[in-house]
Short mmCIF file of C-alpha atoms in Angstrom, two decimals:
data_model
loop_
_atom_site.label_atom_id
_atom_site.label_comp_id
_atom_site.label_asym_id
_atom_site.label_seq_id
_atom_site.Cartn_x
_atom_site.Cartn_y
_atom_site.Cartn_z
CA UNK A 15 -2.76 18.50 23.17
CA UNK A 16 -5.74 16.57 21.78
CA UNK A 17 -9.25 16.39 23.12
CA UNK A 18 -11.58 13.44 22.98
CA UNK A 19 -15.23 14.38 22.61
CA UNK A 20 -18.09 12.00 23.29
CA UNK A 21 -19.25 9.81 20.46
CA UNK A 22 -22.79 10.02 19.19
CA UNK A 23 -25.73 7.91 20.16
CA UNK A 24 -25.59 5.15 22.70
CA UNK A 25 -21.84 5.34 23.01
CA UNK A 26 -21.84 8.99 24.00
CA UNK A 27 -19.98 8.36 27.24
CA UNK A 28 -18.01 5.13 26.82
CA UNK A 29 -16.55 3.69 29.93
CA UNK A 30 -18.60 5.99 32.06
CA UNK A 31 -16.05 8.82 32.19
CA UNK A 32 -15.22 9.69 28.64
CA UNK A 33 -12.77 6.81 28.23
CA UNK A 34 -13.79 4.15 25.67
CA UNK A 35 -14.45 0.78 27.27
CA UNK A 36 -13.43 -2.55 25.74
CA UNK A 37 -16.67 -2.93 23.80
CA UNK A 38 -16.44 0.51 22.24
CA UNK A 39 -12.78 0.01 21.42
CA UNK A 40 -13.79 -3.07 19.43
CA UNK A 41 -16.49 -1.06 17.66
CA UNK A 42 -14.03 1.75 16.88
CA UNK A 43 -11.51 -0.71 15.48
CA UNK A 44 -14.20 -2.36 13.36
CA UNK A 45 -15.35 1.00 12.00
CA UNK A 46 -11.90 2.20 10.93
CA UNK A 47 -10.93 -1.23 9.57
CA UNK A 48 -14.04 -1.35 7.36
CA UNK A 49 -13.33 2.20 6.17
CA UNK A 50 -9.72 1.30 5.41
CA UNK A 51 -10.77 -1.85 3.57
CA UNK A 52 -13.04 0.18 1.29
CA UNK A 53 -10.15 2.49 0.35
CA UNK A 54 -7.54 -0.26 -0.05
CA UNK A 55 -9.82 -2.44 -2.18
CA UNK A 56 -10.25 0.42 -4.65
CA UNK A 57 -6.49 0.77 -5.10
CA UNK A 58 -6.16 -2.65 -6.70
CA UNK A 59 -9.68 -3.79 -7.56
CA UNK A 60 -9.94 -2.12 -10.96
CA UNK A 61 -6.79 -3.87 -12.21
CA UNK A 62 -8.82 -7.01 -12.89
CA UNK A 63 -11.14 -5.12 -15.28
CA UNK A 64 -8.62 -3.52 -17.65
CA UNK A 65 -9.86 -5.41 -20.71
CA UNK A 66 -13.50 -4.68 -19.86
CA UNK A 67 -12.76 -0.96 -19.50
CA UNK A 68 -11.00 -0.83 -22.86
CA UNK A 69 -13.95 -2.51 -24.61
CA UNK A 70 -16.71 -0.58 -22.76
CA UNK A 71 -15.23 2.87 -23.38
CA UNK A 72 -13.37 2.07 -26.62
CA UNK A 73 -10.32 3.35 -24.78
CA UNK A 74 -6.61 2.99 -25.49
CA UNK A 75 -4.32 1.22 -23.04
CA UNK A 76 -2.99 4.62 -21.98
CA UNK A 77 -6.49 5.83 -21.08
CA UNK A 78 -7.20 2.62 -19.17
CA UNK A 79 -4.00 3.08 -17.16
CA UNK A 80 -5.04 6.65 -16.37
CA UNK A 81 -8.38 5.39 -15.06
CA UNK A 82 -6.51 3.04 -12.74
CA UNK A 83 -3.54 5.23 -11.75
CA UNK A 84 -5.27 8.59 -11.27
CA UNK A 85 -6.86 7.27 -8.07
CA UNK A 86 -3.48 6.53 -6.49
CA UNK A 87 -2.05 9.82 -7.74
CA UNK A 88 -4.84 11.89 -6.14
CA UNK A 89 -4.74 9.80 -2.96
CA UNK A 90 -0.98 10.07 -2.44
CA UNK A 91 -0.73 13.77 -3.31
CA UNK A 92 -3.42 14.89 -0.84
CA UNK A 93 -2.65 12.66 2.15
CA UNK A 94 -0.43 15.07 4.11
CA UNK A 95 -2.56 18.24 3.83
CA UNK A 96 -5.86 16.43 4.39
CA UNK A 97 -4.41 14.52 7.34
CA UNK A 98 -3.36 17.85 8.87
CA UNK A 99 -6.79 19.38 8.20
CA UNK A 100 -8.39 16.39 9.92
CA UNK A 101 -6.25 17.06 12.99
CA UNK A 102 -7.56 20.64 13.12
CA UNK A 103 -11.27 20.34 12.29
CA UNK A 104 -11.81 17.01 14.04
CA UNK A 105 -11.04 13.47 12.97
CA UNK A 106 -14.58 12.14 13.16
CA UNK A 107 -16.17 14.77 10.87
CA UNK A 108 -13.26 14.40 8.45
CA UNK A 109 -13.69 10.63 8.40
CA UNK A 110 -17.42 10.88 7.74
CA UNK A 111 -16.95 13.53 5.05
CA UNK A 112 -14.26 11.45 3.37
CA UNK A 113 -16.45 8.36 3.35
CA UNK A 114 -19.36 10.31 1.85
CA UNK A 115 -17.15 11.71 -0.93
CA UNK A 116 -15.60 8.31 -1.54
CA UNK A 117 -18.93 6.48 -1.60
CA UNK A 118 -20.54 9.04 -3.90
CA UNK A 119 -17.58 8.86 -6.28
CA UNK A 120 -17.79 5.05 -6.31
CA UNK A 121 -21.46 5.26 -7.32
CA UNK A 122 -20.53 7.71 -10.09
CA UNK A 123 -17.80 5.35 -11.31
CA UNK A 124 -20.20 2.41 -11.37
CA UNK A 125 -22.59 4.40 -13.59
CA UNK A 126 -19.97 6.23 -15.69
CA UNK A 127 -21.05 6.46 -19.36
CA UNK A 128 -17.62 7.48 -20.68
CA UNK A 129 -13.92 7.29 -19.94
CA UNK A 130 -13.86 10.99 -19.08
CA UNK A 131 -16.57 10.60 -16.43
CA UNK A 132 -14.80 7.52 -15.10
CA UNK A 133 -11.52 9.43 -14.73
CA UNK A 134 -13.33 12.27 -12.92
CA UNK A 135 -14.99 9.74 -10.61
CA UNK A 136 -11.64 8.14 -9.85
CA UNK A 137 -10.14 11.54 -8.97
CA UNK A 138 -13.03 12.16 -6.56
CA UNK A 139 -12.53 8.67 -5.13
CA UNK A 140 -8.87 9.48 -4.53
CA UNK A 141 -9.79 12.72 -2.75
CA UNK A 142 -12.28 10.89 -0.54
CA UNK A 143 -9.71 8.18 0.17
CA UNK A 144 -7.11 10.81 1.14
CA UNK A 145 -9.63 12.29 3.60
CA UNK A 146 -10.36 8.84 5.02
CA UNK A 147 -7.18 6.79 5.08
CA UNK A 148 -4.94 8.79 7.45
CA UNK A 149 -7.83 9.41 9.83
CA UNK A 150 -8.49 5.67 10.26
CA UNK A 151 -5.04 5.23 11.81
CA UNK A 152 -5.14 8.57 13.67
CA UNK A 153 -8.37 7.50 15.38
CA UNK A 154 -6.57 4.41 16.70
CA UNK A 155 -3.47 6.22 17.91
CA UNK A 156 -5.44 9.04 19.56
CA UNK A 157 -8.16 6.86 21.12
CA UNK A 158 -6.70 3.52 22.18
CA UNK A 159 -4.82 3.33 25.50
CA UNK A 160 -1.14 2.50 25.20
CA UNK A 161 -1.53 -1.11 26.32
CA UNK A 162 -4.10 -1.78 23.56
CA UNK A 163 -2.68 0.44 20.83
CA UNK A 164 -0.13 -2.02 19.44
CA UNK A 165 -2.73 -4.74 18.89
CA UNK A 166 -5.08 -2.27 17.20
CA UNK A 167 -2.30 -1.03 14.92
CA UNK A 168 -1.58 -4.68 14.11
CA UNK A 169 -5.15 -5.12 12.87
CA UNK A 170 -4.90 -1.88 10.88
CA UNK A 171 -1.64 -2.88 9.20
CA UNK A 172 -3.02 -6.33 8.45
CA UNK A 173 -5.93 -4.78 6.58
CA UNK A 174 -3.60 -2.29 4.87
CA UNK A 175 -1.23 -5.05 3.78
CA UNK A 176 -3.56 -7.91 2.88
CA UNK A 177 -6.69 -5.93 2.10
CA UNK A 178 -5.53 -5.04 -1.39
CA UNK A 179 -5.20 -8.69 -2.40
CA UNK A 180 -8.49 -9.59 -0.72
CA UNK A 181 -10.17 -6.68 -2.50
CA UNK A 182 -8.70 -7.76 -5.81
CA UNK A 183 -10.02 -11.30 -5.35
CA UNK A 184 -13.53 -10.12 -4.47
CA UNK A 185 -13.45 -7.69 -7.40
CA UNK A 186 -12.37 -10.46 -9.77
CA UNK A 187 -15.18 -12.64 -8.45
CA UNK A 188 -17.75 -9.90 -9.09
CA UNK A 189 -16.40 -9.31 -12.60
CA UNK A 190 -16.45 -13.04 -13.30
CA UNK A 191 -20.01 -13.72 -12.11
CA UNK A 192 -21.65 -10.39 -13.00
CA UNK A 193 -20.16 -7.30 -14.69
CA UNK A 194 -17.14 -5.06 -14.20
CA UNK A 195 -19.48 -2.34 -12.94
CA UNK A 196 -20.46 -4.57 -10.03
CA UNK A 197 -16.95 -4.46 -8.60
CA UNK A 198 -17.79 -0.99 -7.25
CA UNK A 199 -20.45 -2.59 -5.06
CA UNK A 200 -17.70 -3.74 -2.71
CA UNK A 201 -16.42 -0.25 -1.76
CA UNK A 202 -19.98 1.16 -1.78
CA UNK A 203 -21.25 -1.44 0.70
CA UNK A 204 -18.13 -1.11 2.86
CA UNK A 205 -18.49 2.68 2.85
CA UNK A 206 -22.11 2.55 4.03
CA UNK A 207 -21.14 0.14 6.80
CA UNK A 208 -18.21 2.36 7.83
CA UNK A 209 -20.38 5.50 8.00
CA UNK A 210 -22.95 3.78 10.22
CA UNK A 211 -20.27 2.35 12.52
CA UNK A 212 -18.43 5.67 12.69
CA UNK A 213 -21.55 7.60 13.64
CA UNK A 214 -22.35 5.08 16.37
CA UNK A 215 -18.97 4.45 17.95
CA UNK A 216 -16.05 6.68 16.91
CA UNK A 217 -15.26 9.55 19.32
CA UNK A 218 -14.01 12.85 17.97
CA UNK A 219 -10.53 14.21 18.63
CA UNK A 220 -8.76 17.23 17.24
CA UNK A 221 -5.76 19.51 17.61
CA UNK A 222 -6.00 22.82 19.44
CA UNK A 223 -3.68 24.68 17.09
CA UNK A 224 -1.85 27.74 18.29
CA UNK A 225 -0.66 28.66 14.82
CA UNK A 226 -2.06 29.13 11.32
CA UNK A 227 -2.39 26.28 8.85
CA UNK A 228 0.78 25.72 6.81
CA UNK A 229 -0.71 26.49 3.38
CA UNK A 230 2.64 26.80 1.60
CA UNK A 231 3.83 23.50 3.03
CA UNK A 232 0.57 21.83 2.03
CA UNK A 233 0.75 23.08 -1.57
CA UNK A 234 4.43 22.19 -2.04
CA UNK A 235 3.83 18.73 -0.59
CA UNK A 236 0.99 18.14 -3.08
CA UNK A 237 3.19 19.18 -6.04
CA UNK A 238 6.16 17.15 -4.78
CA UNK A 239 4.24 13.93 -4.21
CA UNK A 240 2.19 14.28 -7.41
CA UNK A 241 5.29 14.93 -9.53
CA UNK A 242 7.27 12.01 -8.11
CA UNK A 243 4.38 9.53 -8.16
CA UNK A 244 3.54 10.56 -11.75
CA UNK A 245 7.17 9.93 -12.71
CA UNK A 246 7.13 6.43 -11.22
CA UNK A 247 3.75 5.58 -12.76
CA UNK A 248 4.34 6.96 -16.24
CA UNK A 249 8.08 6.32 -16.64
CA UNK A 250 7.66 2.65 -17.62
CA UNK A 251 4.91 3.52 -20.14
CA UNK A 252 6.16 6.77 -21.68
CA UNK A 253 9.86 6.05 -21.27
CA UNK A 254 12.20 7.41 -18.62
CA UNK A 255 13.65 9.95 -21.03
CA UNK A 256 10.27 11.17 -22.34
CA UNK A 257 9.70 14.94 -21.89
CA UNK A 258 6.63 14.45 -19.68
CA UNK A 259 8.54 12.07 -17.41
CA UNK A 260 11.55 14.37 -17.08
CA UNK A 261 9.41 17.46 -16.47
CA UNK A 262 7.39 15.66 -13.77
CA UNK A 263 10.60 14.46 -12.12
CA UNK A 264 12.14 17.94 -12.16
CA UNK A 265 9.00 19.58 -10.79
CA UNK A 266 8.60 16.90 -8.11
CA UNK A 267 12.21 17.17 -6.94
CA UNK A 268 12.14 20.98 -6.93
CA UNK A 269 8.92 20.98 -4.91
CA UNK A 270 10.34 18.40 -2.49
CA UNK A 271 13.44 20.54 -1.86
CA UNK A 272 11.23 23.62 -1.43
CA UNK A 273 8.99 21.72 0.99
CA UNK A 274 11.92 20.68 3.20
CA UNK A 275 13.40 24.20 3.18
CA UNK A 276 10.04 25.76 4.06
CA UNK A 277 9.30 23.26 6.82
CA UNK A 278 12.71 23.88 8.40
CA UNK A 279 11.88 27.58 8.40
CA UNK A 280 8.42 27.07 9.94
CA UNK A 281 9.80 24.70 12.60
CA UNK A 282 7.10 24.11 15.24
CA UNK A 283 4.38 25.65 13.03
CA UNK A 284 5.16 23.37 10.09
CA UNK A 285 2.90 20.86 8.37
CA UNK A 286 5.53 18.19 9.07
CA UNK A 287 8.54 18.80 11.30
CA UNK A 288 11.21 17.28 9.04
CA UNK A 289 13.75 17.54 11.87
CA UNK A 290 12.09 14.48 13.37
CA UNK A 291 13.70 12.34 10.66
CA UNK A 292 16.90 12.63 12.67
CA UNK A 293 15.32 10.13 15.05
CA UNK A 294 16.13 6.49 14.38
CA UNK A 295 12.57 5.44 15.10
CA UNK A 296 10.88 7.60 12.47
CA UNK A 297 13.52 7.16 9.79
CA UNK A 298 13.89 3.39 10.15
CA UNK A 299 10.12 2.89 10.28
CA UNK A 300 9.72 4.88 7.07
CA UNK A 301 12.52 2.99 5.32
CA UNK A 302 11.06 -0.39 6.26
CA UNK A 303 7.56 0.53 5.08
CA UNK A 304 8.98 1.89 1.82
CA UNK A 305 10.78 -1.40 1.15
CA UNK A 306 8.00 -3.69 2.40
CA UNK A 307 5.30 -2.17 0.23
CA UNK A 308 7.71 -1.74 -2.67
CA UNK A 309 8.53 -5.44 -2.62
CA UNK A 310 4.90 -6.46 -2.11
CA UNK A 311 3.63 -4.35 -5.02
CA UNK A 312 6.55 -5.32 -7.23
CA UNK A 313 5.94 -9.01 -6.59
CA UNK A 314 2.33 -8.58 -7.73
CA UNK A 315 3.67 -7.20 -11.04
CA UNK A 316 5.65 -10.41 -11.46
CA UNK A 317 3.11 -12.88 -10.12
CA UNK A 318 0.13 -11.99 -12.28
CA UNK A 319 1.78 -12.52 -15.68
CA UNK A 320 3.39 -15.70 -14.34
CA UNK A 321 0.05 -17.11 -13.25
CA UNK A 322 -1.92 -15.89 -16.26
CA UNK A 323 0.46 -15.86 -19.23
CA UNK A 324 2.82 -18.66 -18.18
CA UNK A 325 0.42 -20.99 -16.36
CA UNK A 326 -2.70 -19.95 -18.29
CA UNK A 327 -4.83 -19.23 -15.23
CA UNK A 328 -7.82 -16.88 -15.24
CA UNK A 329 -7.84 -13.58 -13.39
CA UNK A 330 -10.01 -15.07 -10.65
CA UNK A 331 -7.73 -18.08 -10.22
CA UNK A 332 -4.69 -15.81 -10.13
CA UNK A 333 -6.07 -13.58 -7.39
CA UNK A 334 -7.16 -16.65 -5.43
CA UNK A 335 -3.58 -17.94 -5.67
CA UNK A 336 -2.38 -14.83 -3.81
CA UNK A 337 -4.76 -15.34 -0.90
CA UNK A 338 -2.47 -17.63 1.19
CA UNK A 339 0.21 -14.92 1.13
CA UNK A 340 -2.33 -12.22 2.05
CA UNK A 341 -3.82 -14.26 4.89
CA UNK A 342 -0.39 -15.00 6.38
CA UNK A 343 0.51 -11.32 6.08
CA UNK A 344 -2.60 -10.33 8.02
CA UNK A 345 -1.97 -13.00 10.66
CA UNK A 346 1.65 -11.90 11.10
CA UNK A 347 0.62 -8.25 11.40
CA UNK A 348 -1.62 -9.27 14.29
CA UNK A 349 1.09 -11.39 15.94
CA UNK A 350 3.78 -8.69 15.60
CA UNK A 351 2.69 -6.51 18.57
CA UNK A 352 2.90 -9.46 20.99
CA UNK A 353 6.28 -10.46 19.58
CA UNK A 354 7.53 -6.88 19.87
CA UNK A 355 6.46 -6.82 23.52
CA UNK A 356 8.65 -9.87 24.12
CA UNK A 357 11.74 -9.16 22.04
CA UNK A 358 11.44 -5.50 21.02
CA UNK A 359 10.42 -3.61 17.89
CA UNK A 360 13.81 -3.73 16.18
CA UNK A 361 14.14 -7.50 16.58
CA UNK A 362 10.62 -7.99 15.24
CA UNK A 363 11.31 -5.75 12.24
CA UNK A 364 14.62 -7.49 11.50
CA UNK A 365 12.99 -10.92 11.76
CA UNK A 366 10.23 -9.91 9.37
CA UNK A 367 12.60 -8.37 6.84
CA UNK A 368 14.83 -11.43 7.03
CA UNK A 369 11.91 -13.79 6.37
CA UNK A 370 10.80 -11.62 3.46
CA UNK A 371 14.29 -11.80 1.97
CA UNK A 372 14.34 -15.58 2.38
CA UNK A 373 11.02 -15.74 0.54
CA UNK A 374 12.43 -13.78 -2.39
CA UNK A 375 15.48 -16.06 -2.53
CA UNK A 376 13.25 -19.15 -2.51
CA UNK A 377 11.20 -17.75 -5.40
CA UNK A 378 14.38 -17.01 -7.34
CA UNK A 379 15.93 -20.44 -6.77
CA UNK A 380 12.99 -22.79 -7.26
CA UNK A 381 10.68 -21.17 -9.82
CA UNK A 382 10.04 -23.41 -12.85
CA UNK A 383 7.42 -23.53 -15.57
CA UNK A 384 6.85 -27.26 -15.09
CA UNK A 385 6.24 -27.10 -11.32
CA UNK A 386 4.23 -23.90 -11.68
CA UNK A 387 2.49 -22.50 -8.61
CA UNK A 388 3.95 -25.02 -6.17
CA UNK A 389 7.47 -23.91 -7.10
CA UNK A 390 6.81 -20.38 -5.81
CA UNK A 391 4.33 -21.04 -2.98
CA UNK A 392 6.91 -21.57 -0.17
CA UNK A 393 8.60 -18.30 -1.08
CA UNK A 394 5.27 -16.47 -1.22
CA UNK A 395 4.32 -17.75 2.24
CA UNK A 396 7.67 -16.80 3.78
CA UNK A 397 7.49 -13.35 2.22
CA UNK A 398 3.90 -12.78 3.30
CA UNK A 399 4.56 -13.72 6.92
CA UNK A 400 7.81 -11.77 7.06
CA UNK A 401 6.39 -8.59 5.58
CA UNK A 402 3.44 -8.79 7.97
CA UNK A 403 5.81 -8.97 10.94
CA UNK A 404 7.75 -5.93 9.72
CA UNK A 405 4.75 -3.70 8.93
CA UNK A 406 3.20 -3.30 12.38
CA UNK A 407 6.25 -2.14 14.38
CA UNK A 408 7.23 0.13 11.48
CA UNK A 409 3.82 1.80 11.48
CA UNK A 410 3.91 2.13 15.26
CA UNK A 411 7.41 3.65 15.06
CA UNK A 412 6.18 6.34 12.65
CA UNK A 413 3.03 7.28 14.57
CA UNK A 414 4.82 7.27 17.94
CA UNK A 415 7.41 9.75 16.63
CA UNK A 416 4.88 12.59 16.28
CA UNK A 417 2.90 14.17 19.13
CA UNK A 418 -0.70 13.20 19.83
CA UNK A 419 -2.10 16.39 18.28
CA UNK A 420 -0.36 15.57 14.97
CA UNK A 421 -1.60 11.99 14.56
CA UNK A 422 -3.43 12.83 11.33
CA UNK A 423 -0.13 14.02 9.87
CA UNK A 424 1.71 11.01 11.33
CA UNK A 425 -0.80 8.64 9.77
CA UNK A 426 -0.64 10.52 6.46
CA UNK A 427 3.17 10.23 6.48
CA UNK A 428 2.78 6.49 7.03
CA UNK A 429 0.36 6.29 4.09
CA UNK A 430 2.49 8.46 1.77
CA UNK A 431 5.44 6.17 2.47
CA UNK A 432 3.29 3.17 1.51
CA UNK A 433 2.21 4.80 -1.74
CA UNK A 434 5.76 5.81 -2.66
CA UNK A 435 6.97 2.31 -1.90
CA UNK A 436 4.21 0.79 -4.02
CA UNK A 437 4.93 3.04 -7.01
CA UNK A 438 8.70 2.55 -6.69
CA UNK A 439 8.40 -1.22 -6.37
CA UNK A 440 6.12 -1.55 -9.39
CA UNK A 441 8.44 0.62 -11.50
CA UNK A 442 11.69 -1.03 -10.39
CA UNK A 443 10.69 -4.69 -10.37
CA UNK A 444 8.59 -4.26 -13.49
CA UNK A 445 11.57 -2.72 -15.32
CA UNK A 446 13.89 -5.50 -14.12
CA UNK A 447 11.45 -8.17 -15.26
CA UNK A 448 11.01 -6.56 -18.68
CA UNK A 449 14.75 -6.10 -19.20
CA UNK A 450 15.52 -9.66 -18.13
CA UNK A 451 12.79 -11.04 -20.39
CA UNK A 452 13.99 -9.11 -23.45
CA UNK A 453 17.63 -10.03 -22.91
CA UNK A 454 16.78 -13.72 -22.52
CA UNK A 455 14.34 -14.08 -25.42
CA UNK A 456 16.61 -12.51 -28.05
CA UNK A 457 18.66 -15.70 -28.32
CA UNK A 458 15.60 -17.96 -28.45
CA UNK A 459 13.77 -16.56 -31.48
CA UNK A 460 15.68 -18.27 -34.26
CA UNK A 461 13.35 -19.41 -37.04
CA UNK A 462 10.47 -17.22 -35.83
CA UNK A 463 9.13 -14.73 -38.45
CA UNK A 464 10.54 -11.24 -37.86
CA UNK A 465 7.19 -9.53 -37.26
CA UNK A 466 6.13 -12.23 -34.80
CA UNK A 467 9.49 -12.12 -33.04
CA UNK A 468 9.31 -8.33 -32.66
CA UNK A 469 5.89 -8.62 -31.00
CA UNK A 470 7.08 -11.44 -28.74
CA UNK A 471 9.97 -9.27 -27.51
CA UNK A 472 7.50 -6.74 -26.05
CA UNK A 473 6.40 -9.07 -23.25
CA UNK A 474 5.08 -12.48 -22.29
CA UNK A 475 1.43 -11.49 -22.86
CA UNK A 476 2.29 -10.28 -26.37
CA UNK A 477 4.13 -13.51 -27.09
CA UNK A 478 1.17 -15.63 -25.99
CA UNK A 479 -1.21 -13.53 -28.08
CA UNK A 480 0.88 -13.75 -31.25
CA UNK A 481 1.90 -17.40 -30.87
CA UNK A 482 -1.07 -18.54 -32.94
CA UNK A 483 0.42 -16.86 -36.03
CA UNK A 484 3.77 -18.61 -35.63
CA UNK A 485 2.57 -21.76 -37.40
CA UNK A 486 4.77 -24.75 -36.70
CA UNK A 487 6.89 -22.57 -34.41
CA UNK A 488 4.02 -21.94 -31.96
CA UNK A 489 5.23 -24.38 -29.31
CA UNK A 490 8.81 -23.16 -29.65
CA UNK A 491 7.75 -19.52 -29.29
CA UNK A 492 5.64 -20.23 -26.21
CA UNK A 493 8.46 -22.20 -24.61
CA UNK A 494 10.96 -19.43 -25.38
CA UNK A 495 8.66 -16.78 -23.91
CA UNK A 496 7.95 -18.78 -20.77
CA UNK A 497 11.59 -19.60 -20.11
CA UNK A 498 12.60 -16.00 -20.78
CA UNK A 499 9.98 -14.80 -18.35
CA UNK A 500 11.44 -17.08 -15.68
CA UNK A 501 14.88 -15.57 -16.39
CA UNK A 502 13.46 -12.07 -15.93
CA UNK A 503 11.61 -13.24 -12.81
CA UNK A 504 14.82 -14.53 -11.25
CA UNK A 505 16.64 -11.28 -12.00
CA UNK A 506 13.88 -9.28 -10.33
CA UNK A 507 13.80 -11.60 -7.30
CA UNK A 508 17.56 -11.40 -6.77
CA UNK A 509 17.56 -7.61 -6.90
CA UNK A 510 14.60 -7.54 -4.50
CA UNK A 511 16.47 -9.87 -2.16
CA UNK A 512 19.53 -7.59 -2.32
CA UNK A 513 17.44 -4.53 -1.44
CA UNK A 514 15.86 -6.46 1.42
CA UNK A 515 19.30 -7.53 2.63
CA UNK A 516 20.54 -3.94 2.75
CA UNK A 517 17.39 -2.95 4.65
CA UNK A 518 17.97 -5.85 7.06
CA UNK A 519 21.46 -4.57 7.89
CA UNK A 520 20.27 -0.98 8.19
CA UNK A 521 17.53 -1.84 10.68
CA UNK A 522 19.82 -4.22 12.57
CA UNK A 523 22.28 -1.42 13.27
CA UNK A 524 20.13 1.73 12.98
CA UNK A 525 16.62 0.57 13.76
CA UNK A 526 14.55 1.70 16.75
CA UNK A 527 15.84 0.65 20.13
CA UNK A 528 14.33 -2.50 21.55
CA UNK A 529 12.09 -1.70 24.50
CA UNK A 530 10.54 -4.64 26.32
CA UNK A 531 8.85 -4.79 29.72
CA UNK A 532 11.34 -5.48 32.50
CA UNK A 533 10.52 -8.38 34.82
CA UNK A 534 8.78 -7.20 37.98
CA UNK A 535 9.37 -9.36 41.04
CA UNK A 536 7.03 -7.60 43.46
CA UNK A 537 3.92 -5.99 42.05
CA UNK A 538 3.28 -4.11 45.26
CA UNK A 539 6.65 -2.41 45.34
CA UNK A 540 7.72 -2.07 41.75
CA UNK A 541 5.98 -0.49 38.79
CA UNK A 542 6.49 -1.84 35.26
CA UNK A 543 9.62 -0.55 33.56
CA UNK A 544 11.06 -0.88 30.10
CA UNK A 545 14.49 -2.07 29.13
CA UNK A 546 16.08 -0.51 26.04
CA UNK A 547 18.74 -2.24 24.01
#
């Protein structure tokens, strides 16, 4: 059972009897959305400053990638245990503490004099984000009444889905008009706003635990998630057969098996009751989120080199080009709860996944170098709207599967699934793109000097960089690289569409049951019912 304690300040007794009124619910939703936006923006924002980081710190590409990836690694690994701790000590104090850690780490990163300090700051940022992110959703699910919860989750998922792209655009703008260090102003300002709003409006809720904290489960979950995320992040760079990659994979899998075995033994006293995955609702919601965020992140891997290396756009222009997709995703996430009330969660999820698959097919069929951005825009819009529709009912399915006193864990599970999907999508679609590019360009390098051709085979960015040394073959090399990139793009899109198609069929037959309000003919004699299908 969970308890709601009065919020601080003027909103100490919302609604007059401890129940938040409509005004405070709006304030609560604003507070957690701003906090979530700060965290999400930091996941992707630093990607636009890779070159600046390398120059500033005289760092190798490997070090730059560590600066970027270590944040996600720390965030993903700590989500489950910190979500559970938030349930026990109180969600409001955990949210405030997480924001303070996150904001302080962002200030340290903005002032970092060396790569080592920057990496340490990013680790601290990840820890603060792991304290914050699951609590933002848990506050919604434990505070909002059932009739308002779906709409609030829709706003949350819209920020979670589109906030990364919006954060990347604002970060690129700050880098373009000021300095790369200024991009940390965005999360710092958002964090300050979130702390103020949280203190004023967010009520506290916590679990009254009748058992000890699952320390073994927490530790094994950290090792499992860290090992598997490290494998997905480093595999493309180090090689899938590199010793570090194989060791991380083995450790991650062993820890994951140990975690499941331990949780089955702990049963009701576990960190996460893995038996709940037998339920269609929890399993299908997790699968859909894994695929949705995998496809979304993977598409970003493909889109940026297309816009920058193929079309020659700047980083700011490229992030701006993604905004229509992000906006539609956020709109669809807000529409999804109302649609689910009419036709059911499963139908809404299937519709969204289907639209996302159609978008991938459109991008595979119509992409051309000559038509550029317009050739992929319809597919981007369809995918953005479809993925937004699928995200909200999937998130609601996950959080509704766990009891109210475990909403921090439920929210953390939702977030871990997102992070796994993101890492998996980047690794898979990035590998497909690279393989398709290399296979296609091999037959197009006739007459190109061997050293130049070898560099061009490494990727489209390398080909563009080395084209100036190809002499009279410059135009031919650029054309070969661009056309080969399109070939790799199409291969990645078709595989993504196939994965989406399989997910579509899975949810169609094994998704959560549709539950919609039954028509009531006499309000005085009949209470609202639900009809399952």
